[in-house]
Short mmCIF file of C-alpha atoms and ligand atoms in Angstrom, two decimals:
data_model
loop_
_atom_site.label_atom_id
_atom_site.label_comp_id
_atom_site.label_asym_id
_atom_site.label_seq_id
_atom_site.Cartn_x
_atom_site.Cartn_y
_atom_site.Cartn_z
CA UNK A 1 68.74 -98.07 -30.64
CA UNK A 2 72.76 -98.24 -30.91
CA UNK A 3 73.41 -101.19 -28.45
CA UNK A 4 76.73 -100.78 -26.33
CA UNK A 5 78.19 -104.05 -27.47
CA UNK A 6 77.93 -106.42 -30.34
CA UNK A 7 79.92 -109.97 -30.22
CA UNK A 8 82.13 -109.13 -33.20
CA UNK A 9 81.69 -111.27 -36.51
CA UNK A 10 83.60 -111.38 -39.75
CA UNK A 11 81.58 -114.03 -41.73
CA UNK A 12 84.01 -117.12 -41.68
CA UNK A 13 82.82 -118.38 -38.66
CA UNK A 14 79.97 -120.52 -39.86
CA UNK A 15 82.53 -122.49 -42.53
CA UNK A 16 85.36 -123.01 -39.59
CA UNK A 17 82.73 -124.19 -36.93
CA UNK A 18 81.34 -127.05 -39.98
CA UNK A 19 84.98 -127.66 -40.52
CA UNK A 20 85.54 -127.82 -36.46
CA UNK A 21 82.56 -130.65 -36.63
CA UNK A 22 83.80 -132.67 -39.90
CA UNK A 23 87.12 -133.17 -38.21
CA UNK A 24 85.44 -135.83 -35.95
CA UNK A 25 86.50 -134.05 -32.89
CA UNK A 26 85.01 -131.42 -31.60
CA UNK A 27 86.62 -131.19 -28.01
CA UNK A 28 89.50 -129.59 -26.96
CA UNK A 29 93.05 -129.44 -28.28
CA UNK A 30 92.28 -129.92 -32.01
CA UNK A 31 93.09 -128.57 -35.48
CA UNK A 32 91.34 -125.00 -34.09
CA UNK A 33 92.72 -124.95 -30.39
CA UNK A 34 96.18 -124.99 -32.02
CA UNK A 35 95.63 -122.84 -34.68
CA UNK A 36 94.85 -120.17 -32.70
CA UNK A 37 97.14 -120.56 -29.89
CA UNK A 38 100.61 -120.81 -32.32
CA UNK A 39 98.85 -117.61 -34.20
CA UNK A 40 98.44 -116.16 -30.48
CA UNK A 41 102.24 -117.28 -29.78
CA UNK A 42 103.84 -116.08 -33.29
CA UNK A 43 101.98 -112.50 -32.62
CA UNK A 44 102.51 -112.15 -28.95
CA UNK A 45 105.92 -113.67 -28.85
CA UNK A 46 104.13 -115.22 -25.52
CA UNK A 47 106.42 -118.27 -24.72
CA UNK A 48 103.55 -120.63 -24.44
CA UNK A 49 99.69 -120.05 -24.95
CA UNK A 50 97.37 -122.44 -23.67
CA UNK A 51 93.50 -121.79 -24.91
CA UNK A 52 90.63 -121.91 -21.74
CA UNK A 53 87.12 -121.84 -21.25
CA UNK A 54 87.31 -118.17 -20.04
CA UNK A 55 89.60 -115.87 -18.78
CA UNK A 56 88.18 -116.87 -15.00
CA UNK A 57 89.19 -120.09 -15.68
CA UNK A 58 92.65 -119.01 -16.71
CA UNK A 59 93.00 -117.43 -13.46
CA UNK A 60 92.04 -119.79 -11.80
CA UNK A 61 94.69 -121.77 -13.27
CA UNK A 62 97.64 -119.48 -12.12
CA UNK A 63 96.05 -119.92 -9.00
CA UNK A 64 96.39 -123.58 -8.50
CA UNK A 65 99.86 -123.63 -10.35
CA UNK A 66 100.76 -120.74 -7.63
CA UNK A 67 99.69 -122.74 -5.12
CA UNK A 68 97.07 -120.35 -3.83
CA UNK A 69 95.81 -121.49 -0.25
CA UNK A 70 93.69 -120.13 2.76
CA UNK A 71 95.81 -117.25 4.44
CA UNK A 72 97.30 -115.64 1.35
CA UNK A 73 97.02 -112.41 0.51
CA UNK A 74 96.76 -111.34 -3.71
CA UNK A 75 97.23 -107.09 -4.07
CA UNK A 76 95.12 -106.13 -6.84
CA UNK A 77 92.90 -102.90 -7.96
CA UNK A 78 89.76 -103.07 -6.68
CA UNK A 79 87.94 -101.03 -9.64
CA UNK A 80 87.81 -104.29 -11.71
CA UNK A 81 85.84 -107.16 -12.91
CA UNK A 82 84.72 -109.77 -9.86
CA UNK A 83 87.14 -112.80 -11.78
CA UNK A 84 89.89 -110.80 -10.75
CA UNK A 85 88.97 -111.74 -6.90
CA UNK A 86 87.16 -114.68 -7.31
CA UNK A 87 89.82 -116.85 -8.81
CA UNK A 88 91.86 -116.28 -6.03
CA UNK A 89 88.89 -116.06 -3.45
CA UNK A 90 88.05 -119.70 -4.32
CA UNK A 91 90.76 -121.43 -2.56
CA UNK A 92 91.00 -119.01 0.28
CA UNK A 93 93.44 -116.08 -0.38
CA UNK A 94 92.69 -112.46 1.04
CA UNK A 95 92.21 -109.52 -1.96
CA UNK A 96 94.20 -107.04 -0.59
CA UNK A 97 92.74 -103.90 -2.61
CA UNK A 98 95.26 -101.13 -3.68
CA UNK A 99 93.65 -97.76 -5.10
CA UNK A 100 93.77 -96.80 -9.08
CA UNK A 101 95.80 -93.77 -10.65
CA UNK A 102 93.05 -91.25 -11.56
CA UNK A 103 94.44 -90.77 -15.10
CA UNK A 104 94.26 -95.06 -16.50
CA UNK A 105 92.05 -96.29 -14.03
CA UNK A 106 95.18 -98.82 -13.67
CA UNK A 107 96.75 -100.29 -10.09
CA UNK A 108 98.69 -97.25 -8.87
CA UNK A 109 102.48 -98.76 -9.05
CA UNK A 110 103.37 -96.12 -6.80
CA UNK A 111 101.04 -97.80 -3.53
CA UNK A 112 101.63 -101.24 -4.17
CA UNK A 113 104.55 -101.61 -1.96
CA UNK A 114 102.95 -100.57 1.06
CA UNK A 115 100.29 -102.98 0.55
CA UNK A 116 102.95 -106.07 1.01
CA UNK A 117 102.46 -108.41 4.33
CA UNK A 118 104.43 -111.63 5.17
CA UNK A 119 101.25 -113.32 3.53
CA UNK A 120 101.94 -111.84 0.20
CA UNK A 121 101.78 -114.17 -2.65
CA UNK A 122 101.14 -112.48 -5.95
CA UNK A 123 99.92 -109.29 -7.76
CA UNK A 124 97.70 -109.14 -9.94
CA UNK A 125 97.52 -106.17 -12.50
CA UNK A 126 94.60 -105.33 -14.61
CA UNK A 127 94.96 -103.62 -17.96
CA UNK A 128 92.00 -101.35 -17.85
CA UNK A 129 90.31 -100.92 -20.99
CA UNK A 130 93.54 -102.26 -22.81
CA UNK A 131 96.15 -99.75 -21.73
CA UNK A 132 99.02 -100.75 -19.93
CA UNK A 133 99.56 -100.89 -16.36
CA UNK A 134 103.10 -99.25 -15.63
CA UNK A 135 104.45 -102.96 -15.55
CA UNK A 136 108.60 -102.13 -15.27
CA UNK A 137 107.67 -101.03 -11.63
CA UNK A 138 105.15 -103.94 -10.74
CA UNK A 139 107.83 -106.62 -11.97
CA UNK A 140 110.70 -104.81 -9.96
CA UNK A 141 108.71 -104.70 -6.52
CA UNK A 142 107.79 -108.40 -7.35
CA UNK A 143 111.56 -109.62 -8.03
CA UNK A 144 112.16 -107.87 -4.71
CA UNK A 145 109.90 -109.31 -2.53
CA UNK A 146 109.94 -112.79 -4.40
CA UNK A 147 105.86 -112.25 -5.62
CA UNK A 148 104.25 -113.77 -8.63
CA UNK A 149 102.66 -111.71 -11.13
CA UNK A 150 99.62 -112.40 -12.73
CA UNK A 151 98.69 -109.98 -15.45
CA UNK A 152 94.64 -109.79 -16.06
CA UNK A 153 94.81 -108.87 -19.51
CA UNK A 154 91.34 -110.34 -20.45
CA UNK A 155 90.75 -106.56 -22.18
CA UNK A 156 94.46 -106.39 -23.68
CA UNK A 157 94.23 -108.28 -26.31
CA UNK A 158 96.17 -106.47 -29.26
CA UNK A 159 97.73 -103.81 -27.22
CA UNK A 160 101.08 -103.05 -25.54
CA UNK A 161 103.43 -101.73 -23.35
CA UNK A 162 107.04 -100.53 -24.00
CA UNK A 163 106.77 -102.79 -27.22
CA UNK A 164 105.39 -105.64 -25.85
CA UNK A 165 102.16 -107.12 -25.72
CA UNK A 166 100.05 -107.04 -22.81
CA UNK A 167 100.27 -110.54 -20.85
CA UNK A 168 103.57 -111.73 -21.60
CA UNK A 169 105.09 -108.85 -19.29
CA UNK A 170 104.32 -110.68 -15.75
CA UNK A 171 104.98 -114.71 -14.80
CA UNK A 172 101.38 -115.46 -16.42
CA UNK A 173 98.57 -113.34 -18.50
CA UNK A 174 94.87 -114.20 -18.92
CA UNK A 175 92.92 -113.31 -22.00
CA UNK A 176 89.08 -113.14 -22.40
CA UNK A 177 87.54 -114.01 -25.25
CA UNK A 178 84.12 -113.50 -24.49
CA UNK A 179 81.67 -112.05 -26.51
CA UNK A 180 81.77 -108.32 -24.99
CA UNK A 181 86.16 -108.56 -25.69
CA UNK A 182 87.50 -107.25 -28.73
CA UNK A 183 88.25 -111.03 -30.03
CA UNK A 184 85.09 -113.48 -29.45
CA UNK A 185 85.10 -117.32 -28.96
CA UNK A 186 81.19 -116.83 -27.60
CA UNK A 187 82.83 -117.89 -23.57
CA UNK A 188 86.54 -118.47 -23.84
CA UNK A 189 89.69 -117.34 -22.87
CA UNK A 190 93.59 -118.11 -22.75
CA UNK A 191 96.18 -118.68 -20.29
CA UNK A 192 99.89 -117.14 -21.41
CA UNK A 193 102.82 -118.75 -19.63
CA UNK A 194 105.79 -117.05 -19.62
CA UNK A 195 108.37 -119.21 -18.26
CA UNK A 196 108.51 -122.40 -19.42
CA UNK A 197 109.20 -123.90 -15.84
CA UNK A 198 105.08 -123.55 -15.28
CA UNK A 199 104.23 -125.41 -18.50
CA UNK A 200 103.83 -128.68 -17.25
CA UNK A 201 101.98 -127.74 -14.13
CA UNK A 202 99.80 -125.68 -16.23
CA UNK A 203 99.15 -128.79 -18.86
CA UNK A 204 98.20 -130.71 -15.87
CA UNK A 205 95.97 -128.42 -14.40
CA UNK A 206 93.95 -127.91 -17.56
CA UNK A 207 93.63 -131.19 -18.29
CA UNK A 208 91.59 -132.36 -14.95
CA UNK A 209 94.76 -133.13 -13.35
CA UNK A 210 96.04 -135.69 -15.31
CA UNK A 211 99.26 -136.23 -17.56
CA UNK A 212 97.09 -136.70 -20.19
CA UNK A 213 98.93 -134.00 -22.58
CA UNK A 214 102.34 -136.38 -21.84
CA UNK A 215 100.38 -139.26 -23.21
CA UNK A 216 99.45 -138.29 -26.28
CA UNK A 217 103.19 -136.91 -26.91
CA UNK A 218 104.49 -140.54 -26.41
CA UNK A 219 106.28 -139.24 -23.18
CA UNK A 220 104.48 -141.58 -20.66
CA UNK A 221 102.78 -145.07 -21.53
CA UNK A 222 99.56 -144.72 -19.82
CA UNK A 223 98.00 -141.18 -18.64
CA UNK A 224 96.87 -140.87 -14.79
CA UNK A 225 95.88 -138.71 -12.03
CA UNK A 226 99.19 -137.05 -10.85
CA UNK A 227 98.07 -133.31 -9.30
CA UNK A 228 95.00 -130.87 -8.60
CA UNK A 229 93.33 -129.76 -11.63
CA UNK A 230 90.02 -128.90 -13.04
CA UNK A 231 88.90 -128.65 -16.88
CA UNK A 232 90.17 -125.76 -19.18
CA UNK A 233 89.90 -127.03 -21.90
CA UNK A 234 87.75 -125.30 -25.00
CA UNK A 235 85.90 -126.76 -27.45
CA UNK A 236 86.76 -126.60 -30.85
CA UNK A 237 83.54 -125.40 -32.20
CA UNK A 238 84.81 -121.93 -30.05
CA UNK A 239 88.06 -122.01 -31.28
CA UNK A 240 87.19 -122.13 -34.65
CA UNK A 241 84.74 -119.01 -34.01
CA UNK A 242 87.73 -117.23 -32.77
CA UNK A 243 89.75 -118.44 -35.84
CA UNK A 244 87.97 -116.39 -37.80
CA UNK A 245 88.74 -113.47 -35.89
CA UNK A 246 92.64 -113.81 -35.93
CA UNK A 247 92.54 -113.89 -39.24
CA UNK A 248 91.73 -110.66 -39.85
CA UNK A 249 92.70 -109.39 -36.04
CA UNK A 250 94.30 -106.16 -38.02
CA UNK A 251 91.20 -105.22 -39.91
CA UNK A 252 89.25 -105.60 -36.39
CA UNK A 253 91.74 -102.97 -34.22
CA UNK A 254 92.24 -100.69 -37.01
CA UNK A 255 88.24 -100.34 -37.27
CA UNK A 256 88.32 -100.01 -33.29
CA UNK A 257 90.95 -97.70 -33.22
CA UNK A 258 89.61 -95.61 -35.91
CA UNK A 259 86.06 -95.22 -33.96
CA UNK A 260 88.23 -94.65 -30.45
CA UNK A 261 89.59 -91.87 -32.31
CA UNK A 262 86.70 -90.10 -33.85
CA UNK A 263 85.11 -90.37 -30.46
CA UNK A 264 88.39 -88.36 -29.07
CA UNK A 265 88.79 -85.56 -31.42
CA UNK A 266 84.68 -85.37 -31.45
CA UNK A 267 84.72 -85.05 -27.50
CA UNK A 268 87.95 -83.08 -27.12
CA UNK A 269 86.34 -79.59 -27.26
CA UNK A 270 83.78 -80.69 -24.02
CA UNK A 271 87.27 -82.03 -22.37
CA UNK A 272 88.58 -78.55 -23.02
CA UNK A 273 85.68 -76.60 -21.68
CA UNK A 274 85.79 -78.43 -18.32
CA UNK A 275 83.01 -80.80 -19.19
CA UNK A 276 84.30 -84.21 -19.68
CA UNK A 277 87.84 -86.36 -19.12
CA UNK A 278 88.81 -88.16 -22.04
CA UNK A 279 91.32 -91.66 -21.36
CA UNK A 280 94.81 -90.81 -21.01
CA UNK A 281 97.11 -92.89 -23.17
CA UNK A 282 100.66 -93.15 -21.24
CA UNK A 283 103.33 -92.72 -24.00
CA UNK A 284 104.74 -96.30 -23.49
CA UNK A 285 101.52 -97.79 -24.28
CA UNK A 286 99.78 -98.26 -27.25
CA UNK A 287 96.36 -99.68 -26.50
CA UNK A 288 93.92 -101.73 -28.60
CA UNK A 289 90.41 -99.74 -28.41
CA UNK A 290 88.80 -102.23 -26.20
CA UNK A 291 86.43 -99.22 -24.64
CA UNK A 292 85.90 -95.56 -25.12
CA UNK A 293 84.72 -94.28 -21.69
CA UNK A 294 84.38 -90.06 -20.67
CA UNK A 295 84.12 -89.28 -16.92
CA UNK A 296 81.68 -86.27 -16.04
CA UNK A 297 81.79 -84.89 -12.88
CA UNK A 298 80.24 -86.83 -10.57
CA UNK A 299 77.40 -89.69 -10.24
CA UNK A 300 74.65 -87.72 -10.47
CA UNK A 301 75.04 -86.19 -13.52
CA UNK A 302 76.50 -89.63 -14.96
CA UNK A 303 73.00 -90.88 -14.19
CA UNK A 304 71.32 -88.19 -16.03
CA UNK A 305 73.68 -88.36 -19.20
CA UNK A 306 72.96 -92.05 -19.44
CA UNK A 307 69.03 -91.24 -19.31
CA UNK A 308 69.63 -88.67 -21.94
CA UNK A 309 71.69 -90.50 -24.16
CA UNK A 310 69.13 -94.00 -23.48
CA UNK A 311 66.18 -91.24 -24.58
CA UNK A 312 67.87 -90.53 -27.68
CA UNK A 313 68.43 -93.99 -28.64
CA UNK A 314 72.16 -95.12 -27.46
CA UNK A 315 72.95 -97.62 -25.04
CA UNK A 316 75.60 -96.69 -22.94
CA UNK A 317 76.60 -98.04 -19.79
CA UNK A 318 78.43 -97.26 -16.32
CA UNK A 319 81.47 -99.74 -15.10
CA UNK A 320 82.49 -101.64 -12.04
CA UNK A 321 81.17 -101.27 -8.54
CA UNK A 322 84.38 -101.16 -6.69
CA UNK A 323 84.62 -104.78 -5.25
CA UNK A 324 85.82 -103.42 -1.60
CA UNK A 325 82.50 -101.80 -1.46
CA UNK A 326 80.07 -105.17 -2.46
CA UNK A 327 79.13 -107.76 -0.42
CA UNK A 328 81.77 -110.38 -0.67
CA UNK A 329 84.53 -107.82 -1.26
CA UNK A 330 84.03 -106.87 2.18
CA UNK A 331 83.88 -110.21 3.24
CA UNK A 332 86.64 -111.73 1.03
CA UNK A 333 88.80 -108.50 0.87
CA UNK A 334 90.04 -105.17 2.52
CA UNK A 335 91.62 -102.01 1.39
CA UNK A 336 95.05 -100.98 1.62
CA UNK A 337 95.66 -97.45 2.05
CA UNK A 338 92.83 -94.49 1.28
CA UNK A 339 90.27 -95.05 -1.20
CA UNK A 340 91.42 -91.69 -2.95
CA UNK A 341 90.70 -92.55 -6.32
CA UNK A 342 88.44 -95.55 -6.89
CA UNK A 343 84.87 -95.29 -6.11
CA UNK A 344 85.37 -91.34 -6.78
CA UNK A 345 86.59 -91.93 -10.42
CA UNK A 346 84.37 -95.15 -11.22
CA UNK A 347 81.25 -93.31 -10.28
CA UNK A 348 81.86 -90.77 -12.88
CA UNK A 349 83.05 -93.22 -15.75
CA UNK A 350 80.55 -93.63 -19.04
CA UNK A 351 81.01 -96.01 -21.52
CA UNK A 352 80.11 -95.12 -25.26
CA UNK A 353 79.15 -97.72 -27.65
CA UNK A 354 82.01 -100.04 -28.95
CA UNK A 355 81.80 -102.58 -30.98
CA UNK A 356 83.53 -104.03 -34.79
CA UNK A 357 81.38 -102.32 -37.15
CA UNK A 358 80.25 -99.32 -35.03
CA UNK A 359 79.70 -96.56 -37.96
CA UNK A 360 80.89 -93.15 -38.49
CA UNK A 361 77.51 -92.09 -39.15
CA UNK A 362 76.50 -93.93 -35.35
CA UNK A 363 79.33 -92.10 -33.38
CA UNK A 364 78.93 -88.97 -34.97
CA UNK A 365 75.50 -89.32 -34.01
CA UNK A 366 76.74 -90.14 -30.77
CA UNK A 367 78.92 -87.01 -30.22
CA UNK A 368 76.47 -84.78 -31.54
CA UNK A 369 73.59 -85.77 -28.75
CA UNK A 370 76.55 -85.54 -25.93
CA UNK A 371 77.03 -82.48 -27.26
CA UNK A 372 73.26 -81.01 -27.06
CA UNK A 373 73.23 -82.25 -23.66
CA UNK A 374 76.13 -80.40 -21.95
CA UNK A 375 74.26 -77.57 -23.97
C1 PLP B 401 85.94 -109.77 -19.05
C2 PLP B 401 86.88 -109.74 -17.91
C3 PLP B 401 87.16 -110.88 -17.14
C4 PLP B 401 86.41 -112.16 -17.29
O1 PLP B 401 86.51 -112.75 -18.52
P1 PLP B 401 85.72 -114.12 -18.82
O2 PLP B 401 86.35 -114.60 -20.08
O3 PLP B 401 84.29 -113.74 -18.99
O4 PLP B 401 85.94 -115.02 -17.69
C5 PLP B 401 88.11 -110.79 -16.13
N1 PLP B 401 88.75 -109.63 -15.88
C6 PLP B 401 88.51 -108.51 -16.58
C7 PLP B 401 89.28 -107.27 -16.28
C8 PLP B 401 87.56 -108.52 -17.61
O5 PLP B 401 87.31 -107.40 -18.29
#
């Protein structure tokens, strides 16, 4: 069987983690924690990186420093991952759902503006399989209607738009790093803050509330409770795991990139016989090969390729149930507009096997079975 995911390892892990425990301090905010959050500053240009214990929690973070509360309304696709909604859901906001451009699976820019209400608080963006959302327009309809935006880049890691990396484009970003993301910490994640003005609230918040980041600066005497907060904070036996992997974070996306794009040129003859869409790269983006998804024409015969392709040994997998159709989406949520685009386009999406490591000899395995079955 190829599996659709491995948790990506380079073989350094095992010595940073024993280093992680000889330090004699194994929670948060260590040697590890800062390592990879200056390496995650330097690369990004970010203007502060905190490290979390997921990329839910890190949106859940720009939703208490927001100021998220019962009434508010948060526009976002709804063809994404539940933590999108939920960290906003949790202290009573409204998803107000806004359909995706057919060609990115992104927010369509264009829609967003209609979507805006008196109770608008924030957007919140999603970088679909590490491509770009078009993020000049998003910021421009924020500035004008005074909006925060809150980019979900928990797939962008690596990848960017008009020259910039995904994340540091909107008021905050939120990475994943778990185990199915292109960059692994097991469960972890990162919150990117970029204005400084939020940096204190956001210390505060990740550290249960308390001024505790202050204290060990020398800034205050004694640390105390001073605002809402929760705990963010990773270990350091993570961090170092995900050490490892910004170490050689080149080596890891060229290897991605170069199995995205034998799976393109292998596919592109189905794509130009009419049987298969392959992504669409917008020229101002240059993504990280989080995913390589096709979309066939419709749910039925998505359903049979993934039987075919599960017969022949490959694990490949569907994506999202639009949240506006699931139970709490409808209770936590509503749509905006038509649903043109979303469930139509997510019930035809496939996902092929991605992974660090995937090998030619497995993809062109791959493409040849696709092939025999549109055949
Ligand atoms: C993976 C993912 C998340 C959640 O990440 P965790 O680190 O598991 O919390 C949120 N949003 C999107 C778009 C994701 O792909």
């Amino acid at each position: 069987m190829i599996p659709f995911n491995k948790p990506p390892y380079v073989g350094m892990e095992e010595q940073y983690i024993s280093k992680a425990i000889r330090n004699g301090k194994i929670c948060g905010d260590g040697e590890f924690n800062n390592k990879c959050q200056q390496w995650l500053e330097n690369y990004t240009e970010a203007k502060k990186v905190l490290l979390t214990t997921s990329c839910t929690s890190a949106l859940e973070m720009c939703a208490l420093i927001c100021g998220i509360s019962p009434g508010d309304e948060v526009i976002m696709p709804s063809y994404t991952f539940v933590s999108t909604a939920n960290a906003f859901v949790i202290h009573g906001a409204t998803c107000v759902f806004v359909d995706i451009r057919p060609d990115t699976m992104n927010i369509n820019e264009q829609l967003i503006e209609d979507a805006i209400t008196e109770r608008t608080k924030a957007i919140v963006p999603v970088h679909y399989a590490g491509v770009g959302c078009d993020m000049d327009v998003i910021n421009n309809i924020a500035r004008r209607h005074n909006l925060y935006v809150i980019e979900d880049a928990a797939q962008g890691m690596c990848a960017t738009y008009k020259g910039k990396s995904l994340g540091t484009l909107g008021d905050f970003g939120a990475y994943s790093f778990h185990e199915t993301k292109n960059y692994s910490m097991g469960e972890g994640g990162a919150i990117f803050l970029n204005n400084k003005k939020y940096l204190e609230m956001a210390e505060i918040v990740r550290e249960k509330g308390t001024n505790r980041n202050q204290f060990f600066r020398g800034q205050v005497d004694k640390y105390t409770w001073v605002d809402k907060g929760s705990s963010f904070l990773p270990s350091e036996i993570n961090a170092a795991y995900l050490w490892a992997q910004l170490e050689v974070a080149e080596e890891i996306k060229k290897d991605r990139m170069k199995s995205w794009n034998m799976y393109y040129s292998g596919l592109k003859e189905l794509e130009d016989k009419g049987y298969v869409s392959l992504p669409y790269i917008p020229d101002e983006c240059e993504h990280n090969a989080h995913m390589f998804y096709i979309k066939v024409k419709d749910l039925e015969e998505r359903t049979n390729l993934l039987k075919y392709l599960k017969d022949n040994g490959i694990l490949a997998v569907f994506h999202y149930v639009p949240l506006h159709s699931s139970v709490a989406g409808r209770k936590y949520g509503r749509f905006s507009g038509d649903d043109k685009y979303t469930t139509k386009e997510s019930d035809r999406l496939l996902r092929l096997p991605m992974y660090y490591g995937l090998t030619e000899e497995e993809i062109i395995y791959i493409i040849e079975v696709i092939n025999k079955y549109f055949d």
